[in-house]
PDB file of C-alpha atoms and ligand atoms in Angstrom:
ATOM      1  CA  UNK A   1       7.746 -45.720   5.941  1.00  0.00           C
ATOM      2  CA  UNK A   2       6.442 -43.391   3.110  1.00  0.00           C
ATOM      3  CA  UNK A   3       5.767 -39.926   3.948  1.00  0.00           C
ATOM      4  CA  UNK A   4       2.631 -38.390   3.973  1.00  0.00           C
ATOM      5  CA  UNK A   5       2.808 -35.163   1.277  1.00  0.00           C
ATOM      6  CA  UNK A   6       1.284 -32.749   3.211  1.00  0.00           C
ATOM      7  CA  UNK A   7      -2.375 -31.532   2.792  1.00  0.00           C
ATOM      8  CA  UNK A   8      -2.694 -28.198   0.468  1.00  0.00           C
ATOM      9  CA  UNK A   9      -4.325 -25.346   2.611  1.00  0.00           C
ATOM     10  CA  UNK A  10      -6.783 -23.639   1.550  1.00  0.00           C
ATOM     11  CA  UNK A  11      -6.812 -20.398  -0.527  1.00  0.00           C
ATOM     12  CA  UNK A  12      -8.674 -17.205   0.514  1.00  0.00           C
ATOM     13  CA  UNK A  13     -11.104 -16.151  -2.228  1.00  0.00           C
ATOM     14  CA  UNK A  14     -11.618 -12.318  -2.241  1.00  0.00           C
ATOM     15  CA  UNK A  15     -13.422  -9.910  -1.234  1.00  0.00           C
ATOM     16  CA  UNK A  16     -11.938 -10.717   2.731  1.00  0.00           C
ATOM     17  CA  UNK A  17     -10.081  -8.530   4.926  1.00  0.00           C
ATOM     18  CA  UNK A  18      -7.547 -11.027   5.667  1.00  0.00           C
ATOM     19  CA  UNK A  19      -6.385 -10.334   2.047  1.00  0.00           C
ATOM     20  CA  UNK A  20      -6.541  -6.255   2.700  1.00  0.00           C
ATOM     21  CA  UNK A  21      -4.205  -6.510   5.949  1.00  0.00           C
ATOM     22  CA  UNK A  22      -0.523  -5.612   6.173  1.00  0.00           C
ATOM     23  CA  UNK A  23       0.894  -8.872   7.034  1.00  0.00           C
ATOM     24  CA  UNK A  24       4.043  -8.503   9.816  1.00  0.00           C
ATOM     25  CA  UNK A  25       7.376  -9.027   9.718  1.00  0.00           C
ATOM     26  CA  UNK A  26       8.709 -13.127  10.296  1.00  0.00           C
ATOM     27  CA  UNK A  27      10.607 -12.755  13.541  1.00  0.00           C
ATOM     28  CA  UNK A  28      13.702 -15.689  14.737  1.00  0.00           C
ATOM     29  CA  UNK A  29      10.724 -17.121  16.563  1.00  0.00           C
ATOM     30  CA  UNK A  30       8.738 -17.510  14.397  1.00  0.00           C
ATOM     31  CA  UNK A  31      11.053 -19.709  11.700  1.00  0.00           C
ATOM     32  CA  UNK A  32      10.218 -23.199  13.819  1.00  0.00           C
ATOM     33  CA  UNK A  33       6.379 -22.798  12.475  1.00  0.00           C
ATOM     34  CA  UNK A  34       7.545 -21.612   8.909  1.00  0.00           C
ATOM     35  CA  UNK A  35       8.354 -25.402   7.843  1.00  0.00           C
ATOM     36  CA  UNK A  36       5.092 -27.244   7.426  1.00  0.00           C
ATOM     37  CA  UNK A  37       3.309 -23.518   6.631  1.00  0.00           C
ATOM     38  CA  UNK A  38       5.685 -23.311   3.170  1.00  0.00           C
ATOM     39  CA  UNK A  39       5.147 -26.874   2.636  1.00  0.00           C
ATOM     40  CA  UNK A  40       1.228 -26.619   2.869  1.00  0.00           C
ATOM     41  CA  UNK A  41       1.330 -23.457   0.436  1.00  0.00           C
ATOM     42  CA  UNK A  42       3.441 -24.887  -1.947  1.00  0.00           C
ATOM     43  CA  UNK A  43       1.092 -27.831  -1.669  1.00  0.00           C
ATOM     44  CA  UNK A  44      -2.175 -25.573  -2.392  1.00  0.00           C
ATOM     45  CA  UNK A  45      -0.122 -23.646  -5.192  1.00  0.00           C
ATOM     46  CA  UNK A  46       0.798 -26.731  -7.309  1.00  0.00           C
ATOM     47  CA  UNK A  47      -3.093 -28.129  -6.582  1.00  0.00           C
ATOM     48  CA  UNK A  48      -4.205 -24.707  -8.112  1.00  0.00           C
ATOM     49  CA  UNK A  49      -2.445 -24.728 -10.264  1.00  0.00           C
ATOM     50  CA  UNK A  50      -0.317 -21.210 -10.138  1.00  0.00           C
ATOM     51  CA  UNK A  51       3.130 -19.469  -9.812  1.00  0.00           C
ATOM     52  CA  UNK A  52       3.092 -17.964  -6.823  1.00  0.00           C
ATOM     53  CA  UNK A  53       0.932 -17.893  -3.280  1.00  0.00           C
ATOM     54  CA  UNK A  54       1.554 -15.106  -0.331  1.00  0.00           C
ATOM     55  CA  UNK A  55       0.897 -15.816   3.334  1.00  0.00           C
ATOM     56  CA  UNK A  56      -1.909 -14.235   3.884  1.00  0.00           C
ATOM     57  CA  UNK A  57      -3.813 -16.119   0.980  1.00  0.00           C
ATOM     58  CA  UNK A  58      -3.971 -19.107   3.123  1.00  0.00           C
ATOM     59  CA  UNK A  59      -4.622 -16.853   6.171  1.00  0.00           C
ATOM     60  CA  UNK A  60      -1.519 -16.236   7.646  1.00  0.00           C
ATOM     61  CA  UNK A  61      -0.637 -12.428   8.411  1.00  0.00           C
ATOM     62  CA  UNK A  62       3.404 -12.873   7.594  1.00  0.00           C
ATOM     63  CA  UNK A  63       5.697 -11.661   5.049  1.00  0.00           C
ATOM     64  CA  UNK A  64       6.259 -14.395   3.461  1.00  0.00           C
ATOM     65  CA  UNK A  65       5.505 -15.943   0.159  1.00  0.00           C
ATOM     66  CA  UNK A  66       6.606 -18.943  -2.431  1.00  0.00           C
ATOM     67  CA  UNK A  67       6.874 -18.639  -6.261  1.00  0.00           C
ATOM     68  CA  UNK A  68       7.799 -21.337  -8.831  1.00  0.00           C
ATOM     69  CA  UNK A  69       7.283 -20.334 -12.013  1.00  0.00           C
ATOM     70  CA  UNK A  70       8.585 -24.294 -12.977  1.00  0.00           C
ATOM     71  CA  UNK A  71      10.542 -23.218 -16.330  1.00  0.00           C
ATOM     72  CA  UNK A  72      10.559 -26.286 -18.775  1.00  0.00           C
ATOM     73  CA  UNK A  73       7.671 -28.147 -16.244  1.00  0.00           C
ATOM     74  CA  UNK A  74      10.687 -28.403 -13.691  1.00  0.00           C
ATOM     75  CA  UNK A  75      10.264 -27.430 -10.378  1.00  0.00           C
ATOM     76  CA  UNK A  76      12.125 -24.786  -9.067  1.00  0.00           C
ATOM     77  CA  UNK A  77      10.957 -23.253  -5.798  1.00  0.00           C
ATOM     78  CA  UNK A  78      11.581 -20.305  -4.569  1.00  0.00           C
ATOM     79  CA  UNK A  79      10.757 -19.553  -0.769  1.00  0.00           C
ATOM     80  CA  UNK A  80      10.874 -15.482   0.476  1.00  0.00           C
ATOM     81  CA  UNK A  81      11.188 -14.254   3.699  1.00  0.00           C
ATOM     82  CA  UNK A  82      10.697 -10.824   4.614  1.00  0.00           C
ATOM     83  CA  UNK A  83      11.130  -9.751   0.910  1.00  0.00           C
ATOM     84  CA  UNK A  84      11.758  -5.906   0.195  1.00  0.00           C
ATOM     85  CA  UNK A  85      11.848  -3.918  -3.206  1.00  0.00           C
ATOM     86  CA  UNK A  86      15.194  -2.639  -3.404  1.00  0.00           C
ATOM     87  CA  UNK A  87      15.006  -0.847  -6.936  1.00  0.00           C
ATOM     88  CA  UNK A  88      12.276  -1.041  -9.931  1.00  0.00           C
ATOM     89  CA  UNK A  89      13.455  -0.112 -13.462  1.00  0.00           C
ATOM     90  CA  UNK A  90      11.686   3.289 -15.150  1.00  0.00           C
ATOM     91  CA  UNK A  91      10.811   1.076 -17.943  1.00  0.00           C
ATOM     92  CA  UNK A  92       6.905  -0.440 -17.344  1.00  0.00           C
ATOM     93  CA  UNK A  93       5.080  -3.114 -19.290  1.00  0.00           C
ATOM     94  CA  UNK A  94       1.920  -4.484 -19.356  1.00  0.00           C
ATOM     95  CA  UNK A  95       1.572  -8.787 -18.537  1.00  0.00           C
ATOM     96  CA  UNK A  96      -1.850 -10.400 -18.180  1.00  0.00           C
ATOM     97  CA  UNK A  97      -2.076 -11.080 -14.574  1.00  0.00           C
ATOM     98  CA  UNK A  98      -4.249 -13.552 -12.327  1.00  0.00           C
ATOM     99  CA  UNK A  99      -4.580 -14.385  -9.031  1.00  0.00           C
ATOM    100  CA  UNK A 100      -5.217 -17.514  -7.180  1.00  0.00           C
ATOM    101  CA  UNK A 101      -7.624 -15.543  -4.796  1.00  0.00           C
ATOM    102  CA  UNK A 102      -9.486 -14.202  -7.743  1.00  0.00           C
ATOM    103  CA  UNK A 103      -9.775 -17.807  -9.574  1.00  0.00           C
ATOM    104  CA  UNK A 104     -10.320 -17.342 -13.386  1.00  0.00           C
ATOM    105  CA  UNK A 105     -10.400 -13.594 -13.408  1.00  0.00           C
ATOM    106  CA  UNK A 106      -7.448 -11.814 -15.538  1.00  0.00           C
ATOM    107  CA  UNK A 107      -6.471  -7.966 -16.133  1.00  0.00           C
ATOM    108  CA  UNK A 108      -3.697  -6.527 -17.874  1.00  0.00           C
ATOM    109  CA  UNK A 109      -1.442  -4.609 -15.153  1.00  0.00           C
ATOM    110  CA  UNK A 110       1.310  -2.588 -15.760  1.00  0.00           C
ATOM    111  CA  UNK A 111       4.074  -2.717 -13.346  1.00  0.00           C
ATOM    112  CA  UNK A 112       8.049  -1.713 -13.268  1.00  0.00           C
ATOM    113  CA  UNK A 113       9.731  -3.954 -16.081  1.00  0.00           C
ATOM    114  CA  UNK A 114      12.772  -5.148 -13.571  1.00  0.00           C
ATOM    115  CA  UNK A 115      13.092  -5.329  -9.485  1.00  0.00           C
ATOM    116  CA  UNK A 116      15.710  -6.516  -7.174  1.00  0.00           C
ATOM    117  CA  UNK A 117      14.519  -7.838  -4.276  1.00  0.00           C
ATOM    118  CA  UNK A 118      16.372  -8.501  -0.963  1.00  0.00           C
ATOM    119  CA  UNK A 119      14.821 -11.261   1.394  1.00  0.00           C
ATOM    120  CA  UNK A 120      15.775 -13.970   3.894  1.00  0.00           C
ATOM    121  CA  UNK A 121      15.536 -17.460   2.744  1.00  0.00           C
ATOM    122  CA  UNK A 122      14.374 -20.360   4.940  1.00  0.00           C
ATOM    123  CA  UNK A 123      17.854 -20.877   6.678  1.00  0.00           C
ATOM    124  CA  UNK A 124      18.074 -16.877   7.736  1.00  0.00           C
ATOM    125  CA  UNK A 125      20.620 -15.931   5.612  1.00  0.00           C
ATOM    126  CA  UNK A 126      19.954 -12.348   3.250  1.00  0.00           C
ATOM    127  CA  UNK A 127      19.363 -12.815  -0.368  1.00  0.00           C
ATOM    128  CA  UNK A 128      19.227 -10.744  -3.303  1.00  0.00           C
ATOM    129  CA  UNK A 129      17.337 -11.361  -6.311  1.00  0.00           C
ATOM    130  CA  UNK A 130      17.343  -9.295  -9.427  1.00  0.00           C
ATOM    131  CA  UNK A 131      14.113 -10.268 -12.003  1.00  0.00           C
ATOM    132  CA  UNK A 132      12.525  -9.570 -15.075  1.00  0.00           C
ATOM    133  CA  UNK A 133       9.911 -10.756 -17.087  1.00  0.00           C
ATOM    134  CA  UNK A 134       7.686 -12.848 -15.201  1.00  0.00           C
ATOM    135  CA  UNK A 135       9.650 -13.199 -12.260  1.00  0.00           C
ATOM    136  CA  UNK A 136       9.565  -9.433 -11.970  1.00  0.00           C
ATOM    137  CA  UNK A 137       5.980  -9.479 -12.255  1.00  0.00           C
ATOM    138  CA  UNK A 138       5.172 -11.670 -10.098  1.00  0.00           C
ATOM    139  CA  UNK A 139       7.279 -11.135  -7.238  1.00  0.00           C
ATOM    140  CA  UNK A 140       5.811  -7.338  -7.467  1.00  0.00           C
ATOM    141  CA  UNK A 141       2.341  -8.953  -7.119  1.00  0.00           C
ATOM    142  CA  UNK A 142       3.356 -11.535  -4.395  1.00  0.00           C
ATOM    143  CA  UNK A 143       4.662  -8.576  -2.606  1.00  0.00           C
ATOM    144  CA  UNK A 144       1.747  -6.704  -3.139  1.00  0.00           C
ATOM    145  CA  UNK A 145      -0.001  -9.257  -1.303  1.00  0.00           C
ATOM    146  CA  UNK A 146       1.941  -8.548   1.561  1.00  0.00           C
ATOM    147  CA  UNK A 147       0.670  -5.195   2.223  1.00  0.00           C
ATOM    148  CA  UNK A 148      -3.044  -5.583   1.434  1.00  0.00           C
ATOM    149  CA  UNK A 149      -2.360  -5.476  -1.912  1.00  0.00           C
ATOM    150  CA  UNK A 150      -4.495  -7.113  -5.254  1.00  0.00           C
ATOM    151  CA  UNK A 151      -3.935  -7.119  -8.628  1.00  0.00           C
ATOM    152  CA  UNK A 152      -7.127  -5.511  -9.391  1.00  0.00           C
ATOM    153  CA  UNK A 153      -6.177  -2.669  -7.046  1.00  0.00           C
ATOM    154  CA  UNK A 154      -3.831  -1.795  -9.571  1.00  0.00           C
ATOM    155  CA  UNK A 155      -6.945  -0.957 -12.116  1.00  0.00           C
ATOM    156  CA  UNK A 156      -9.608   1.817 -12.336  1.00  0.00           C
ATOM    157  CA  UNK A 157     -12.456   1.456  -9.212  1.00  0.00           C
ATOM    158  CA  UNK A 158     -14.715   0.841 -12.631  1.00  0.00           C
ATOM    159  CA  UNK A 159     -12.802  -2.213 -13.870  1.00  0.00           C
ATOM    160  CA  UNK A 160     -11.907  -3.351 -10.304  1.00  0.00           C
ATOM    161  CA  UNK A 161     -15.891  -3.734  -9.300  1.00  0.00           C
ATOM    162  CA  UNK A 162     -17.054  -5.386 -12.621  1.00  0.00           C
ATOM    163  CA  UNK A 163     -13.890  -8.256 -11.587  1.00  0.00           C
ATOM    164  CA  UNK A 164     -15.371  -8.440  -8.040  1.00  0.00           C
ATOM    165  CA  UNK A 165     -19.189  -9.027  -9.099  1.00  0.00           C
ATOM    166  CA  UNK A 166     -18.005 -11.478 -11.869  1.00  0.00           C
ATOM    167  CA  UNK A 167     -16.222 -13.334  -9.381  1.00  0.00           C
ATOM    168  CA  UNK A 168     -18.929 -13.169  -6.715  1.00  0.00           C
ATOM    169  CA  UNK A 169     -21.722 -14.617  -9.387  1.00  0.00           C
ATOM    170  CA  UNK A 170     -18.826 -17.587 -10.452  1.00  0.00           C
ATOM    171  CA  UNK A 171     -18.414 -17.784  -7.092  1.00  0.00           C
ATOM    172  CA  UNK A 172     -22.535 -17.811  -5.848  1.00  0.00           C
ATOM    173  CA  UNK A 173     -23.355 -20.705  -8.993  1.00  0.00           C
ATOM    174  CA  UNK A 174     -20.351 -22.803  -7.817  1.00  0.00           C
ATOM    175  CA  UNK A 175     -21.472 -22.827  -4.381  1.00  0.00           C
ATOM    176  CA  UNK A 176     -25.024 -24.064  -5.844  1.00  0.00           C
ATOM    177  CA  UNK A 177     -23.400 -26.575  -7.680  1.00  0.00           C
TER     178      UNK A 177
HETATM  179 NI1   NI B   1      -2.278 -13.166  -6.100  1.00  0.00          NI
END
């Protein structure tokens, strides 16, 4: 019998307070309920399209978040549990960023050039992950999400508001079709 893909939840479009809350810790208990969750983001992430979704996007307050930045249109996902900065480099640069929960808005952030990351992956077991480029970039703003954290926090109150009204009059005309 074919399988059923599962259906893409559905993304949180800021301003909401589910995407300004400290999302808890994944407990043992919790990992039977983590299965069809993962799937359903992945789902909504590919359907976006982008590179990486947290929990609490799809409005689920846990630390947890997927990333596939598909390198030569493979896929190649990445699921983290619990995921911690370890170390950041000195060195910074500045990447355009987006954000599925800010659809078509872009900034340029500047963030820590290179992280390691520790994290649990689906079966339990501790992980370690040491990025750069875009991988680096993104799982600082995946992680970000995590503890109430945007992108366009990262920018001056000035620059931050002008992003939120744009997106609020996109958001207004595609509501009135
Ligand atoms: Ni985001």
């Amino acid at each position: 019998m074919q399988r059923l893909a599962t259906a893409p939840l559905s993304i949180i479009i800021a301003p909401d307070p589910r995407l300004k809350a400290r999302a808890r810790v994944v407990r043992a208990e919790d990992r039977a309920t983590l299965p069809p969750l993962i799937e359903g983001m992945f789902a909504a992430m590919y359907a976006a399209p982008g590179i990486g979704l947290a929990a609490p996007q799809v409005g689920v307050s846990l630390r947890l978040l997927v990333i596939d930045l598909q390198p030569e249109d493979k896929p190649a996902p990445l699921v983290l549990i619990n995921p911690e900065i370890l170390a950041t480099s000195e060195e910074r640069v500045t990447r355009e960023e987006g954000c599925l929960s800010l659809p078509n808005q872009y900034a340029d952030i500047t963030r820590p050039a290179r992280v390691s990351v520790r994290y649990s992956d689906l079966a339990g077991a501790a992980r370690q992950i040491a990025a750069e480029g875009l991988l680096a970039a993104c799982l600082q703003h995946e992680i970000d999400h995590l503890n109430g954290i945007l992108f366009i926090d990262h920018l001056s109150p000035l620059k931050r508001n002008m992003i939120l009204r744009r997106l609020a009059k996109e958001q207004r005309q595609k509501a009135a079709g």
